[in-house]
Short mmCIF file of C-alpha atoms in Angstrom, two decimals:
data_model
loop_
_atom_site.label_atom_id
_atom_site.label_comp_id
_atom_site.label_asym_id
_atom_site.label_seq_id
_atom_site.Cartn_x
_atom_site.Cartn_y
_atom_site.Cartn_z
CA MET A 3 -72.78 11.86 259.93
CA CYS A 4 -69.85 13.60 261.72
CA ARG A 5 -67.41 12.30 259.02
CA SER A 6 -69.49 13.65 256.22
CA TYR A 7 -69.82 16.89 257.91
CA ILE A 8 -65.90 17.07 257.99
CA TYR A 9 -65.55 16.57 254.54
CA THR A 10 -68.01 18.93 253.55
CA VAL A 11 -66.40 21.60 255.49
CA VAL A 12 -63.06 20.63 253.97
CA LEU A 13 -64.40 20.88 250.55
CA LEU A 14 -65.36 24.14 251.13
CA PHE A 15 -62.51 25.26 252.51
CA LEU A 16 -60.73 24.32 249.40
CA LEU A 17 -63.36 26.18 247.08
CA THR A 18 -62.80 29.05 249.11
CA VAL A 19 -59.00 28.97 248.61
CA VAL A 20 -59.36 28.52 244.95
CA ALA A 21 -61.70 31.61 244.59
CA ARG A 22 -58.96 33.71 246.45
CA SER A 23 -56.41 32.66 243.82
CA GLN A 24 -57.64 35.28 241.43
CA GLY A 25 -55.93 38.47 243.31
CA ASP A 26 -52.38 39.75 242.92
CA LEU A 27 -49.19 38.20 241.82
CA ILE A 28 -47.17 36.63 244.41
CA ASN A 29 -44.46 39.20 245.18
CA GLU A 30 -42.14 36.57 246.46
CA ASP A 31 -39.73 35.53 243.54
CA ARG A 32 -40.03 31.69 243.14
CA ILE A 33 -36.85 30.26 244.87
CA VAL A 34 -35.38 26.56 244.48
CA THR A 35 -36.41 24.76 247.78
CA TYR A 36 -34.59 21.90 249.43
CA ASN A 37 -35.32 19.33 252.01
CA GLU A 38 -38.77 19.01 253.58
CA ASN A 39 -39.56 18.41 257.13
CA SER A 40 -43.08 18.26 257.87
CA TYR A 41 -46.03 16.77 259.97
CA ALA A 42 -49.27 15.41 259.33
CA ALA A 43 -52.82 14.48 260.99
CA TYR A 44 -55.29 12.62 259.32
CA LEU A 45 -58.69 11.56 260.02
CA ASN A 46 -59.27 7.87 258.34
CA SER A 47 -62.16 6.07 257.37
CA ASN A 48 -61.28 3.57 259.93
CA GLY A 49 -59.59 5.29 262.50
CA PHE A 50 -56.63 8.23 262.57
CA SER A 51 -53.18 8.95 261.84
CA LEU A 52 -50.18 10.93 262.78
CA GLN A 53 -47.08 11.44 260.61
CA TYR A 54 -43.75 12.74 260.35
CA ARG A 55 -42.31 13.33 256.54
CA PHE A 56 -38.88 14.16 255.23
CA GLY A 57 -38.76 15.07 251.50
CA LYS A 58 -35.48 15.59 249.62
CA ARG A 59 -36.06 17.68 246.66
CA MET A 60 -34.88 15.86 242.78
CA ASP A 61 -35.48 18.91 240.94
CA GLY A 62 -38.07 21.79 240.91
CA TYR A 63 -41.22 19.97 240.96
CA LYS A 64 -40.25 16.45 242.09
CA LYS A 65 -39.26 14.99 245.71
CA HIS A 66 -38.17 11.67 247.24
CA ILE A 67 -40.69 11.42 250.16
CA PHE A 68 -39.73 9.37 253.35
CA ASP A 69 -42.63 8.88 255.79
CA VAL A 70 -43.19 7.45 259.42
CA ASP A 71 -46.51 7.22 261.03
CA PHE A 72 -48.53 5.70 263.75
CA SER A 73 -52.19 4.92 263.08
CA HIS A 74 -55.14 3.48 265.00
CA ILE A 75 -57.11 0.91 263.12
CA LYS A 76 -60.51 -0.01 264.08
CA HIS A 77 -62.86 -2.89 262.68
CA PRO A 78 -65.78 -1.89 260.36
CA LYS A 79 -68.14 -3.05 262.90
CA GLU A 80 -67.28 -1.29 265.83
CA PHE A 81 -69.80 0.12 267.96
CA LYS A 82 -70.07 1.56 271.41
CA VAL A 83 -72.56 0.31 273.72
CA ARG A 84 -73.66 1.02 277.17
CA ASN A 85 -74.92 -1.84 279.80
CA PRO A 86 -78.63 -0.47 280.21
CA TYR A 87 -78.82 -2.24 284.05
CA TYR A 88 -76.36 -0.51 285.38
CA ASP A 89 -75.88 3.65 286.35
CA ASN A 90 -72.42 3.79 284.40
CA GLN A 91 -71.28 6.04 281.54
CA LYS A 92 -68.13 3.81 280.52
CA ARG A 93 -69.46 3.03 277.09
CA PHE A 94 -67.52 -0.05 275.16
CA VAL A 95 -67.56 -1.97 271.95
CA PHE A 96 -68.77 -5.61 272.61
CA GLY A 97 -66.86 -8.23 271.40
CA LYS A 98 -63.64 -6.45 270.87
CA LEU A 99 -60.55 -8.83 271.17
CA ASN A 100 -57.86 -6.69 270.63
CA THR A 101 -56.85 -2.45 270.06
CA PHE A 102 -55.14 -2.60 266.71
CA MET A 103 -52.29 -0.02 265.92
CA THR A 104 -49.54 0.08 263.64
CA LEU A 105 -46.17 1.93 262.86
CA ARG A 106 -45.25 2.33 258.90
CA GLY A 107 -42.41 3.58 257.29
CA GLY A 108 -42.40 4.27 253.62
CA TRP A 109 -40.73 5.70 250.52
CA GLY A 110 -42.29 7.39 247.53
CA ILE A 111 -42.24 10.32 244.73
CA GLN A 112 -44.40 13.45 245.14
CA LYS A 113 -44.67 15.44 242.20
CA GLU A 114 -46.18 19.25 241.76
CA GLN A 115 -48.51 18.96 238.88
CA PHE A 116 -50.20 22.67 239.24
CA SER A 117 -47.90 25.44 240.67
CA LYS A 118 -49.31 28.41 242.38
CA GLN A 119 -49.50 31.58 239.95
CA ASP A 120 -51.00 33.91 242.39
CA LYS A 121 -51.28 35.38 245.88
CA GLY A 122 -53.62 33.07 247.62
CA GLY A 123 -53.02 30.11 245.03
CA VAL A 124 -53.01 26.90 245.52
CA SER A 125 -50.45 24.05 244.22
CA ILE A 126 -51.51 20.55 243.48
CA LYS A 127 -49.33 17.66 243.91
CA TYR A 128 -49.66 14.05 243.74
CA TYR A 129 -47.57 11.30 245.28
CA TYR A 130 -47.38 7.46 245.63
CA GLN A 131 -45.52 5.54 248.09
CA VAL A 132 -44.88 1.70 249.35
CA GLY A 133 -43.47 0.62 252.82
CA VAL A 134 -43.73 -1.79 255.57
CA SER A 135 -45.98 -1.94 258.31
CA LEU A 136 -45.46 -3.10 261.62
CA GLY A 137 -49.06 -4.13 263.27
CA LEU A 138 -49.39 -3.93 267.41
CA LEU A 139 -51.97 -5.83 268.79
CA LYS A 140 -53.02 -4.78 272.56
CA PRO A 141 -55.63 -7.15 274.31
CA VAL A 142 -58.80 -5.32 275.09
CA TYR A 143 -60.20 -5.89 278.82
CA TYR A 144 -63.37 -5.51 280.15
CA GLU A 145 -64.78 -4.83 283.62
CA VAL A 146 -66.80 -7.70 284.17
CA VAL A 147 -69.34 -8.50 287.45
CA ASP A 148 -68.12 -11.11 289.07
CA SER A 149 -71.05 -11.35 291.65
CA ALA A 150 -73.32 -8.93 293.31
CA ARG A 151 -75.10 -9.05 296.65
CA ILE A 152 -77.29 -6.90 298.87
CA ASP A 153 -76.12 -5.07 301.84
CA PRO A 154 -78.74 -4.99 304.38
CA ILE A 155 -77.61 -2.17 306.15
CA ARG A 156 -77.60 0.51 303.19
CA ASN A 157 -80.02 -1.42 301.29
CA GLU A 158 -78.20 -1.35 298.09
CA VAL A 159 -76.53 -3.51 295.66
CA LEU A 160 -72.87 -4.10 296.05
CA LEU A 161 -70.90 -5.44 292.93
CA TYR A 162 -67.67 -7.15 292.78
CA ILE A 163 -66.10 -6.25 289.32
CA GLY A 164 -62.97 -7.83 287.70
CA ASN A 165 -61.02 -7.11 284.72
CA LYS A 166 -61.22 -9.58 282.00
CA LYS A 167 -60.66 -10.12 278.08
CA PHE A 168 -63.53 -11.03 276.16
CA SER A 169 -64.62 -14.63 275.98
CA SER A 170 -67.28 -17.47 275.30
CA ASP A 171 -68.29 -16.76 279.24
CA ILE A 172 -69.43 -13.17 278.29
CA HIS A 173 -72.83 -13.77 276.26
CA SER A 174 -74.47 -10.50 275.99
CA VAL A 175 -73.97 -6.69 276.90
CA SER A 176 -75.83 -7.23 280.38
CA ASP A 177 -72.58 -9.33 281.27
CA ILE A 178 -70.37 -6.43 281.21
CA TYR A 179 -70.00 -3.45 283.45
CA GLY A 180 -67.89 -1.18 281.40
CA ARG A 181 -64.56 -0.60 279.67
CA SER A 182 -61.55 -1.16 281.46
CA SER A 183 -58.52 1.09 281.52
CA PHE A 184 -56.73 1.36 278.29
CA PHE A 185 -53.53 0.52 279.56
CA ASN A 186 -54.53 -2.92 280.55
CA GLY A 187 -53.04 -5.78 278.20
CA PHE A 188 -49.81 -3.48 277.10
CA GLY A 189 -47.32 -6.30 278.85
CA GLU A 190 -49.18 -8.76 276.39
CA MET A 191 -48.87 -6.89 272.94
CA SER A 192 -48.08 -9.14 269.92
CA LEU A 193 -46.80 -7.87 266.65
CA VAL A 194 -48.09 -8.79 262.75
CA PRO A 195 -45.78 -7.37 260.27
CA GLY A 196 -47.35 -6.47 256.79
CA ALA A 197 -47.04 -4.00 253.82
CA PHE A 198 -48.83 -0.90 252.49
CA GLY A 199 -49.27 1.19 249.46
CA LYS A 200 -50.65 4.68 249.17
CA LEU A 201 -51.68 7.26 246.66
CA GLY A 202 -52.63 10.71 247.69
CA ILE A 203 -53.30 14.44 246.33
CA SER A 204 -52.14 17.36 248.10
CA PHE A 205 -53.74 20.83 247.94
CA GLU A 206 -51.03 23.49 249.31
CA TYR A 207 -51.84 26.85 250.02
CA SER A 208 -49.17 28.55 252.22
CA GLY A 209 -48.45 32.31 251.25
CA SER A 210 -44.60 31.48 251.28
CA TYR A 211 -42.42 28.61 249.35
CA LYS A 212 -40.50 28.37 252.77
CA TYR A 213 -43.43 26.74 254.69
CA ILE A 214 -45.98 24.24 254.09
CA ASN A 215 -49.73 24.11 254.77
CA ALA A 216 -51.68 21.61 252.97
CA ILE A 217 -54.93 19.48 252.94
CA GLU A 218 -54.31 16.13 251.71
CA THR A 219 -56.43 13.31 250.69
CA GLY A 220 -56.22 9.98 249.36
CA VAL A 221 -56.40 6.00 249.72
CA MET A 222 -54.41 3.40 251.24
CA PHE A 223 -53.72 -0.21 251.05
CA ASP A 224 -52.72 -2.30 253.80
CA VAL A 225 -51.81 -6.29 253.84
CA TYR A 226 -50.76 -8.28 257.05
CA SER A 227 -49.02 -11.34 257.55
CA LYS A 228 -52.17 -12.85 258.86
CA SER A 229 -55.73 -12.10 259.78
CA VAL A 230 -55.77 -9.17 262.40
CA PRO A 231 -58.11 -10.47 265.21
CA ILE A 232 -59.90 -7.25 266.12
CA MET A 233 -63.16 -8.53 266.87
CA ASP A 234 -64.48 -11.89 268.07
CA THR A 235 -68.04 -11.50 267.22
CA GLU A 236 -67.59 -10.60 263.63
CA ASN A 237 -65.10 -11.58 260.72
CA ASN A 238 -61.50 -10.35 260.50
CA SER A 239 -59.40 -9.80 257.36
CA ARG A 240 -55.71 -9.23 256.95
CA PHE A 241 -56.65 -6.75 254.23
CA PHE A 242 -57.31 -2.56 254.88
CA ILE A 243 -58.46 -0.32 252.64
CA THR A 244 -58.56 3.18 254.00
CA LEU A 245 -59.68 6.88 252.85
CA PHE A 246 -57.87 9.62 254.46
CA ILE A 247 -58.03 13.39 254.43
CA GLY A 248 -55.92 15.65 256.81
CA TYR A 249 -53.76 18.69 257.18
CA ARG A 250 -49.89 18.88 256.96
CA PHE A 251 -47.34 21.81 258.02
CA GLY A 252 -43.79 22.24 258.08
CA LYS A 253 -40.94 23.88 256.41
CA VAL A 254 -38.55 23.44 253.47
CA GLY A 255 -35.06 24.31 253.58
CA ILE A 256 -33.97 26.87 251.14
CA ARG A 257 -30.71 27.80 249.46
CA LYS A 258 -28.86 30.35 251.27
CA ASP A 259 -27.97 32.63 248.30
CA GLU A 260 -31.44 33.12 247.80
CA LEU A 261 -32.55 34.18 251.23
#
């Protein structure tokens, strides 16, 4: 529901920007831009991503793009629950073995398909990209009730809680008190190499050729060297298909004789 709402808001935003494009002509002469340095944040169908991009101009409409990004990838069957038997607000994903994150480095081509014609207009660009991925698996720990006893003086139940990974000894939600600290398990991380491909479209609406403000959307395909063990209670895969939408901002270099 939340993701559908975000997509609807972004669509309305794009329609509003396009409607504004019937204004005055841009009063800034078109100039030749050079290298791009930009940043982006994406909401993905299976998590989120943060990205840095360096773009090198090929001609007036094409760029080589080099991206580095960090992503958090969730299993499609991840749902947070709470133990109903304890007064505890620590929600957790039952049956999760590992938190999966990935670092990507990619190269691609971006082409401007439709240029801005009016002040407040939108240029439309598409891009494709391929690259390598390095998956990071961090074990998930739970707070598990080892034992309990009644304190006769206070007349209350005392719980003895330990931090444990998910295992066959944990049979149901009621066996878990709550989630443990996210930082537990960092010393046990393992690596999973892979590769990816990406197709995207960018709606750039900045009022100046010197700056970048854009909404981007597209699809990404990831494949890893082995099945990625995110969940114990569900099937895992080595393939991921991701839909994404995000915001990009940054600057481009300008020839000194055109400043």
